[in-house]
Amino acid sequence: QKEVEQNSGPLSVPEGAIASLNCTYSDRGSQSFFWYRQYSGKSPELIMSIYSNGDKEDGRFTAQLNKASQYVSLLIRDSQPSDSATYLCAVSSGGSYIPTFGRGTSLIVHP
Amino acid sequence: SAVISQKPSRDICQRGTSLTIQCQVDSQVTMMFWYRQQPGQSLTLIATANQGSEATYESGFVIDKFPISRPNLTFSTLTVSNMSPEDSSIYLCSVVGAGEGADTQYFGPGTRLTVL
């Protein structure tokens, strides 16, 4: 059974700090990796997708993928209170349109 | 990416009744899915809505309880039948083929259902 593990948190960081969110997965055949942000009472919103080992940067967000270690992370630089949300990691195998979602990590950015 | 809308956004229903949720996309998409998210939980896939044929249900979900239609490439409905309080949840429509990445899912705004 494919599993995606995330620490449920909450992860609390001060405003302006770097928030680091981690995710591990069990299926070595996984090829597509996604990070979603979900505000309370709202639907998940795609932040980033990553497909190759290494880093991918988009504004204040950096996704890091290490397939050998079966590990994907999301770094948020200069964290803002508006970044406070639950972050969902999703992983899918090649050719699949249906990812496995983690339970999410709650992030709190305090002023 | 495409604009996805769901109706209703929320509803409060009585036990034993049924509710149909609509999902509309402003462009044709490859695939459409229905998820459920219970409070404090992650997403659970109910089924894949197949255009012009019967939906593909995940383990634990059956057509009699969650009938799904997808008459074209931009529209789908999910019905929650014979509801009980355990069906109280957020129901989410998602689509693939609506933006960057051929395998990226995008979610509608969700329908918050409360069953009394």
PDB file of C-alpha atoms in Angstrom:
ATOM      1  CA  GLN A   1       0.000   0.000   0.000  1.00  0.00           C
ATOM      2  CA  LYS A   2       1.357   3.380  -0.992  1.00  0.00           C
ATOM      3  CA  GLU A   3       1.907   5.687   1.952  1.00  0.00           C
ATOM      4  CA  VAL A   4       2.759   9.359   2.279  1.00  0.00           C
ATOM      5  CA  GLU A   5       3.822  10.486   5.729  1.00  0.00           C
ATOM      6  CA  GLN A   6       3.825  13.998   7.125  1.00  0.00           C
ATOM      7  CA  ASN A   7       4.235  15.302  10.640  1.00  0.00           C
ATOM      8  CA  SER A   8       0.822  16.694  11.574  1.00  0.00           C
ATOM      9  CA  GLY A   9       2.352  19.535  13.584  1.00  0.00           C
ATOM     10  CA  PRO A  10       1.539  22.207  14.316  1.00  0.00           C
ATOM     11  CA  LEU A  11       4.825  23.675  13.175  1.00  0.00           C
ATOM     12  CA  SER A  12       5.158  27.116  14.697  1.00  0.00           C
ATOM     13  CA  VAL A  13       7.655  29.627  13.298  1.00  0.00           C
ATOM     14  CA  PRO A  14       8.126  33.363  13.820  1.00  0.00           C
ATOM     15  CA  GLU A  15       7.370  35.800  11.047  1.00  0.00           C
ATOM     16  CA  GLY A  16      10.337  36.180   8.710  1.00  0.00           C
ATOM     17  CA  ALA A  17      11.792  32.763   9.485  1.00  0.00           C
ATOM     18  CA  ILE A  18      12.186  29.782   7.153  1.00  0.00           C
ATOM     19  CA  ALA A  19       9.506  27.118   7.536  1.00  0.00           C
ATOM     20  CA  SER A  20      10.551  23.601   6.576  1.00  0.00           C
ATOM     21  CA  LEU A  21       7.877  21.031   5.817  1.00  0.00           C
ATOM     22  CA  ASN A  22       8.800  17.415   5.235  1.00  0.00           C
ATOM     23  CA  CYS A  23       7.218  14.436   3.557  1.00  0.00           C
ATOM     24  CA  THR A  24       8.313  10.822   3.042  1.00  0.00           C
ATOM     25  CA  TYR A  25       6.761   8.279   0.724  1.00  0.00           C
ATOM     26  CA  SER A  26       6.852   4.510   0.410  1.00  0.00           C
ATOM     27  CA  ASP A  27       6.504   3.831  -3.324  1.00  0.00           C
ATOM     28  CA  ARG A  28       9.907   3.854  -5.049  1.00  0.00           C
ATOM     29  CA  GLY A  29       8.142   4.088  -8.413  1.00  0.00           C
ATOM     30  CA  SER A  30       6.762   7.527  -7.584  1.00  0.00           C
ATOM     31  CA  GLN A  31       7.516  10.122 -10.215  1.00  0.00           C
ATOM     32  CA  SER A  32       5.334  13.153  -9.515  1.00  0.00           C
ATOM     33  CA  PHE A  33       5.303  15.173  -6.322  1.00  0.00           C
ATOM     34  CA  PHE A  34       3.027  18.011  -5.315  1.00  0.00           C
ATOM     35  CA  TRP A  35       2.578  20.471  -2.492  1.00  0.00           C
ATOM     36  CA  TYR A  36      -0.850  21.942  -1.783  1.00  0.00           C
ATOM     37  CA  ARG A  37      -1.811  24.658   0.672  1.00  0.00           C
ATOM     38  CA  GLN A  38      -5.186  24.454   2.385  1.00  0.00           C
ATOM     39  CA  TYR A  39      -6.572  27.275   4.455  1.00  0.00           C
ATOM     40  CA  SER A  40      -9.143  26.356   7.083  1.00  0.00           C
ATOM     41  CA  GLY A  41     -12.539  25.859   5.459  1.00  0.00           C
ATOM     42  CA  LYS A  42     -11.115  26.141   1.941  1.00  0.00           C
ATOM     43  CA  SER A  43     -10.095  23.657  -0.741  1.00  0.00           C
ATOM     44  CA  PRO A  44      -6.482  22.641  -1.485  1.00  0.00           C
ATOM     45  CA  GLU A  45      -4.539  25.018  -3.717  1.00  0.00           C
ATOM     46  CA  LEU A  46      -1.529  23.822  -5.707  1.00  0.00           C
ATOM     47  CA  ILE A  47       1.699  25.528  -4.680  1.00  0.00           C
ATOM     48  CA  MET A  48       4.324  23.535  -6.524  1.00  0.00           C
ATOM     49  CA  SER A  49       4.992  20.363  -8.429  1.00  0.00           C
ATOM     50  CA  ILE A  50       8.383  18.704  -8.770  1.00  0.00           C
ATOM     51  CA  TYR A  51       9.460  15.756 -10.884  1.00  0.00           C
ATOM     52  CA  SER A  52      13.297  15.635 -10.769  1.00  0.00           C
ATOM     53  CA  ASN A  53      15.803  15.308  -7.981  1.00  0.00           C
ATOM     54  CA  GLY A  54      17.066  18.590  -6.615  1.00  0.00           C
ATOM     55  CA  ASP A  55      15.524  21.949  -5.861  1.00  0.00           C
ATOM     56  CA  LYS A  56      12.780  23.887  -7.595  1.00  0.00           C
ATOM     57  CA  GLU A  57      12.189  27.483  -6.594  1.00  0.00           C
ATOM     58  CA  ASP A  58       9.116  29.658  -7.089  1.00  0.00           C
ATOM     59  CA  GLY A  59       9.175  32.965  -5.269  1.00  0.00           C
ATOM     60  CA  ARG A  60       9.443  32.323  -1.540  1.00  0.00           C
ATOM     61  CA  PHE A  61       8.803  28.603  -2.004  1.00  0.00           C
ATOM     62  CA  THR A  62      11.414  25.917  -2.699  1.00  0.00           C
ATOM     63  CA  ALA A  63      10.570  22.272  -3.191  1.00  0.00           C
ATOM     64  CA  GLN A  64      13.339  19.734  -2.656  1.00  0.00           C
ATOM     65  CA  LEU A  65      13.207  16.154  -3.920  1.00  0.00           C
ATOM     66  CA  ASN A  66      15.490  13.247  -3.051  1.00  0.00           C
ATOM     67  CA  LYS A  67      14.222  10.073  -4.688  1.00  0.00           C
ATOM     68  CA  ALA A  68      16.993   7.896  -3.241  1.00  0.00           C
ATOM     69  CA  SER A  69      15.865   8.821   0.261  1.00  0.00           C
ATOM     70  CA  GLN A  70      12.179   8.935  -0.759  1.00  0.00           C
ATOM     71  CA  TYR A  71      11.893  12.384   0.690  1.00  0.00           C
ATOM     72  CA  VAL A  72      10.347  15.628  -0.498  1.00  0.00           C
ATOM     73  CA  SER A  73      10.291  18.912   1.366  1.00  0.00           C
ATOM     74  CA  LEU A  74       8.912  22.411   1.044  1.00  0.00           C
ATOM     75  CA  LEU A  75      10.788  25.451   2.312  1.00  0.00           C
ATOM     76  CA  ILE A  76       9.006  28.746   2.812  1.00  0.00           C
ATOM     77  CA  ARG A  77      11.348  31.697   3.146  1.00  0.00           C
ATOM     78  CA  ASP A  78      10.418  34.933   4.911  1.00  0.00           C
ATOM     79  CA  SER A  79       7.327  33.274   6.382  1.00  0.00           C
ATOM     80  CA  GLN A  80       4.280  35.491   6.765  1.00  0.00           C
ATOM     81  CA  PRO A  81       1.204  35.086   8.996  1.00  0.00           C
ATOM     82  CA  SER A  82      -0.757  34.611   5.751  1.00  0.00           C
ATOM     83  CA  ASP A  83       1.228  31.396   5.186  1.00  0.00           C
ATOM     84  CA  SER A  84      -0.519  29.859   8.194  1.00  0.00           C
ATOM     85  CA  ALA A  85      -2.379  26.883   6.739  1.00  0.00           C
ATOM     86  CA  THR A  86      -2.226  23.119   6.353  1.00  0.00           C
ATOM     87  CA  TYR A  87       0.241  21.910   3.732  1.00  0.00           C
ATOM     88  CA  LEU A  88      -0.549  18.664   1.943  1.00  0.00           C
ATOM     89  CA  CYS A  89       2.077  16.542   0.242  1.00  0.00           C
ATOM     90  CA  ALA A  90       0.849  14.405  -2.666  1.00  0.00           C
ATOM     91  CA  VAL A  91       2.760  11.723  -4.563  1.00  0.00           C
ATOM     92  CA  SER A  92       1.831   9.767  -7.676  1.00  0.00           C
ATOM     93  CA  SER A  93       3.375   7.008  -9.762  1.00  0.00           C
ATOM     94  CA  GLY A  94       4.241   7.369 -13.404  1.00  0.00           C
ATOM     95  CA  GLY A  95       1.159   7.385 -15.594  1.00  0.00           C
ATOM     96  CA  SER A  96      -1.232   7.805 -12.670  1.00  0.00           C
ATOM     97  CA  TYR A  97      -3.508  10.813 -12.359  1.00  0.00           C
ATOM     98  CA  ILE A  98      -4.438   9.883  -8.808  1.00  0.00           C
ATOM     99  CA  PRO A  99      -1.898  10.907  -6.170  1.00  0.00           C
ATOM    100  CA  THR A 100      -1.694   9.619  -2.642  1.00  0.00           C
ATOM    101  CA  PHE A 101      -2.143  12.473  -0.200  1.00  0.00           C
ATOM    102  CA  GLY A 102      -0.479  12.854   3.163  1.00  0.00           C
ATOM    103  CA  ARG A 103      -2.488  13.965   6.176  1.00  0.00           C
ATOM    104  CA  GLY A 104      -0.937  17.418   6.026  1.00  0.00           C
ATOM    105  CA  THR A 105       1.202  19.565   8.301  1.00  0.00           C
ATOM    106  CA  SER A 106      -0.343  22.516  10.080  1.00  0.00           C
ATOM    107  CA  LEU A 107       1.880  25.606   9.894  1.00  0.00           C
ATOM    108  CA  ILE A 108       1.446  28.578  12.201  1.00  0.00           C
ATOM    109  CA  VAL A 109       3.418  31.735  11.529  1.00  0.00           C
ATOM    110  CA  HIS A 110       3.221  34.066  14.504  1.00  0.00           C
ATOM    111  CA  PRO A 111       4.002  37.802  14.364  1.00  0.00           C
TER     112      PRO A 111
ATOM    113  CA  SER B   1      -5.508  27.182 -14.907  1.00  0.00           C
ATOM    114  CA  ALA B   2      -9.213  26.468 -15.457  1.00  0.00           C
ATOM    115  CA  VAL B   3     -11.934  27.866 -13.239  1.00  0.00           C
ATOM    116  CA  ILE B   4     -13.798  25.164 -11.296  1.00  0.00           C
ATOM    117  CA  SER B   5     -17.099  25.853  -9.599  1.00  0.00           C
ATOM    118  CA  GLN B   6     -19.255  23.722  -7.328  1.00  0.00           C
ATOM    119  CA  LYS B   7     -22.867  24.069  -6.317  1.00  0.00           C
ATOM    120  CA  PRO B   8     -24.080  24.227  -3.627  1.00  0.00           C
ATOM    121  CA  SER B   9     -21.220  25.638  -1.565  1.00  0.00           C
ATOM    122  CA  ARG B  10     -22.839  24.326   1.589  1.00  0.00           C
ATOM    123  CA  ASP B  11     -26.040  22.649   2.704  1.00  0.00           C
ATOM    124  CA  ILE B  12     -27.719  21.290   5.780  1.00  0.00           C
ATOM    125  CA  CYS B  13     -29.788  18.195   5.106  1.00  0.00           C
ATOM    126  CA  GLN B  14     -32.018  15.819   6.997  1.00  0.00           C
ATOM    127  CA  ARG B  15     -31.180  12.185   7.570  1.00  0.00           C
ATOM    128  CA  GLY B  16     -32.516   9.912   4.823  1.00  0.00           C
ATOM    129  CA  THR B  17     -32.588  12.535   2.089  1.00  0.00           C
ATOM    130  CA  SER B  18     -30.265  12.914  -0.927  1.00  0.00           C
ATOM    131  CA  LEU B  19     -28.181  15.810  -2.198  1.00  0.00           C
ATOM    132  CA  THR B  20     -26.713  16.304  -5.658  1.00  0.00           C
ATOM    133  CA  ILE B  21     -23.517  18.339  -5.963  1.00  0.00           C
ATOM    134  CA  GLN B  22     -22.553  19.865  -9.283  1.00  0.00           C
ATOM    135  CA  CYS B  23     -19.048  20.527 -10.590  1.00  0.00           C
ATOM    136  CA  GLN B  24     -18.537  22.779 -13.617  1.00  0.00           C
ATOM    137  CA  VAL B  25     -15.229  23.573 -15.339  1.00  0.00           C
ATOM    138  CA  ASP B  26     -14.808  26.437 -17.788  1.00  0.00           C
ATOM    139  CA  SER B  27     -12.749  24.322 -20.204  1.00  0.00           C
ATOM    140  CA  GLN B  28     -12.553  20.699 -21.243  1.00  0.00           C
ATOM    141  CA  VAL B  29     -10.480  18.550 -18.917  1.00  0.00           C
ATOM    142  CA  THR B  30      -8.993  15.098 -19.180  1.00  0.00           C
ATOM    143  CA  MET B  31     -10.259  13.644 -15.925  1.00  0.00           C
ATOM    144  CA  MET B  32     -12.587  14.543 -13.070  1.00  0.00           C
ATOM    145  CA  PHE B  33     -12.601  13.135  -9.557  1.00  0.00           C
ATOM    146  CA  TRP B  34     -14.666  13.350  -6.397  1.00  0.00           C
ATOM    147  CA  TYR B  35     -13.078  13.461  -2.957  1.00  0.00           C
ATOM    148  CA  ARG B  36     -14.340  13.620   0.585  1.00  0.00           C
ATOM    149  CA  GLN B  37     -12.549  15.381   3.417  1.00  0.00           C
ATOM    150  CA  GLN B  38     -13.803  14.874   6.929  1.00  0.00           C
ATOM    151  CA  PRO B  39     -12.878  17.343   9.681  1.00  0.00           C
ATOM    152  CA  GLY B  40      -9.190  17.229  10.514  1.00  0.00           C
ATOM    153  CA  GLN B  41      -8.554  14.504   7.957  1.00  0.00           C
ATOM    154  CA  SER B  42      -6.827  14.310   4.630  1.00  0.00           C
ATOM    155  CA  LEU B  43      -8.487  13.728   1.285  1.00  0.00           C
ATOM    156  CA  THR B  44     -10.233  10.455   0.500  1.00  0.00           C
ATOM    157  CA  LEU B  45     -10.924   9.636  -3.129  1.00  0.00           C
ATOM    158  CA  ILE B  46     -14.512   8.521  -3.712  1.00  0.00           C
ATOM    159  CA  ALA B  47     -14.412   7.871  -7.452  1.00  0.00           C
ATOM    160  CA  THR B  48     -13.168   8.839 -10.875  1.00  0.00           C
ATOM    161  CA  ALA B  49     -15.944  10.334 -12.989  1.00  0.00           C
ATOM    162  CA  ASN B  50     -15.690   8.844 -16.482  1.00  0.00           C
ATOM    163  CA  GLN B  51     -17.159  10.727 -19.394  1.00  0.00           C
ATOM    164  CA  GLY B  52     -19.987   8.781 -20.970  1.00  0.00           C
ATOM    165  CA  SER B  53     -19.595   5.685 -18.809  1.00  0.00           C
ATOM    166  CA  GLU B  54     -19.947   4.479 -15.234  1.00  0.00           C
ATOM    167  CA  ALA B  55     -17.675   5.981 -12.616  1.00  0.00           C
ATOM    168  CA  THR B  56     -14.786   4.013 -11.133  1.00  0.00           C
ATOM    169  CA  TYR B  57     -15.259   3.728  -7.376  1.00  0.00           C
ATOM    170  CA  GLU B  58     -12.581   3.309  -4.720  1.00  0.00           C
ATOM    171  CA  SER B  59     -12.771   0.637  -2.077  1.00  0.00           C
ATOM    172  CA  GLY B  60     -15.467   1.426   0.457  1.00  0.00           C
ATOM    173  CA  PHE B  61     -17.595   3.512  -1.890  1.00  0.00           C
ATOM    174  CA  VAL B  62     -20.501   2.160  -3.958  1.00  0.00           C
ATOM    175  CA  ILE B  63     -22.630   3.480  -6.772  1.00  0.00           C
ATOM    176  CA  ASP B  64     -25.901   3.096  -4.876  1.00  0.00           C
ATOM    177  CA  LYS B  65     -24.679   5.453  -2.171  1.00  0.00           C
ATOM    178  CA  PHE B  66     -22.695   7.870  -4.367  1.00  0.00           C
ATOM    179  CA  PRO B  67     -24.075   7.877  -7.914  1.00  0.00           C
ATOM    180  CA  ILE B  68     -21.953   9.978 -10.245  1.00  0.00           C
ATOM    181  CA  SER B  69     -22.608  11.364 -13.691  1.00  0.00           C
ATOM    182  CA  ARG B  70     -20.279  12.953 -16.225  1.00  0.00           C
ATOM    183  CA  PRO B  71     -22.211  13.725 -19.384  1.00  0.00           C
ATOM    184  CA  ASN B  72     -19.413  15.762 -21.019  1.00  0.00           C
ATOM    185  CA  LEU B  73     -15.830  16.959 -20.540  1.00  0.00           C
ATOM    186  CA  THR B  74     -16.729  19.995 -18.400  1.00  0.00           C
ATOM    187  CA  PHE B  75     -19.442  18.823 -16.002  1.00  0.00           C
ATOM    188  CA  SER B  76     -20.032  16.171 -13.347  1.00  0.00           C
ATOM    189  CA  THR B  77     -22.441  15.520 -10.498  1.00  0.00           C
ATOM    190  CA  LEU B  78     -22.095  13.546  -7.284  1.00  0.00           C
ATOM    191  CA  THR B  79     -25.195  12.489  -5.365  1.00  0.00           C
ATOM    192  CA  VAL B  80     -24.997  11.563  -1.708  1.00  0.00           C
ATOM    193  CA  SER B  81     -27.950   9.228  -1.184  1.00  0.00           C
ATOM    194  CA  ASN B  82     -29.918   8.254   1.904  1.00  0.00           C
ATOM    195  CA  MET B  83     -27.739  10.491   4.019  1.00  0.00           C
ATOM    196  CA  SER B  84     -26.729   9.894   7.622  1.00  0.00           C
ATOM    197  CA  PRO B  85     -24.777  12.144  10.000  1.00  0.00           C
ATOM    198  CA  GLU B  86     -21.631  10.165   9.096  1.00  0.00           C
ATOM    199  CA  ASP B  87     -21.848  11.685   5.607  1.00  0.00           C
ATOM    200  CA  SER B  88     -21.210  15.148   7.034  1.00  0.00           C
ATOM    201  CA  SER B  89     -18.054  16.233   5.279  1.00  0.00           C
ATOM    202  CA  ILE B  90     -16.573  18.497   2.650  1.00  0.00           C
ATOM    203  CA  TYR B  91     -16.995  17.098  -0.856  1.00  0.00           C
ATOM    204  CA  LEU B  92     -14.459  18.231  -3.421  1.00  0.00           C
ATOM    205  CA  CYS B  93     -14.384  17.989  -7.165  1.00  0.00           C
ATOM    206  CA  SER B  94     -10.956  17.886  -8.789  1.00  0.00           C
ATOM    207  CA  VAL B  95      -9.787  17.898 -12.394  1.00  0.00           C
ATOM    208  CA  VAL B  96      -6.677  16.975 -14.356  1.00  0.00           C
ATOM    209  CA  GLY B  97      -5.678  18.646 -17.583  1.00  0.00           C
ATOM    210  CA  ALA B  98      -6.679  22.145 -16.554  1.00  0.00           C
ATOM    211  CA  GLY B  99      -3.306  23.838 -16.213  1.00  0.00           C
ATOM    212  CA  GLU B 100       0.397  23.148 -15.910  1.00  0.00           C
ATOM    213  CA  GLY B 101       1.385  19.506 -15.752  1.00  0.00           C
ATOM    214  CA  ALA B 102      -0.498  16.712 -17.490  1.00  0.00           C
ATOM    215  CA  ASP B 103      -0.950  14.901 -14.169  1.00  0.00           C
ATOM    216  CA  THR B 104      -1.667  17.825 -11.843  1.00  0.00           C
ATOM    217  CA  GLN B 105      -4.946  17.899  -9.932  1.00  0.00           C
ATOM    218  CA  TYR B 106      -6.783  21.156  -9.330  1.00  0.00           C
ATOM    219  CA  PHE B 107      -9.616  21.372  -6.833  1.00  0.00           C
ATOM    220  CA  GLY B 108     -12.952  23.100  -6.846  1.00  0.00           C
ATOM    221  CA  PRO B 109     -14.015  25.218  -3.866  1.00  0.00           C
ATOM    222  CA  GLY B 110     -15.831  22.327  -2.184  1.00  0.00           C
ATOM    223  CA  THR B 111     -19.292  21.656  -0.812  1.00  0.00           C
ATOM    224  CA  ARG B 112     -19.698  21.607   2.960  1.00  0.00           C
ATOM    225  CA  LEU B 113     -22.426  19.133   3.864  1.00  0.00           C
ATOM    226  CA  THR B 114     -23.992  18.794   7.291  1.00  0.00           C
ATOM    227  CA  VAL B 115     -26.481  15.988   7.908  1.00  0.00           C
ATOM    228  CA  LEU B 116     -28.764  16.251  10.925  1.00  0.00           C
TER     229      LEU B 116
END
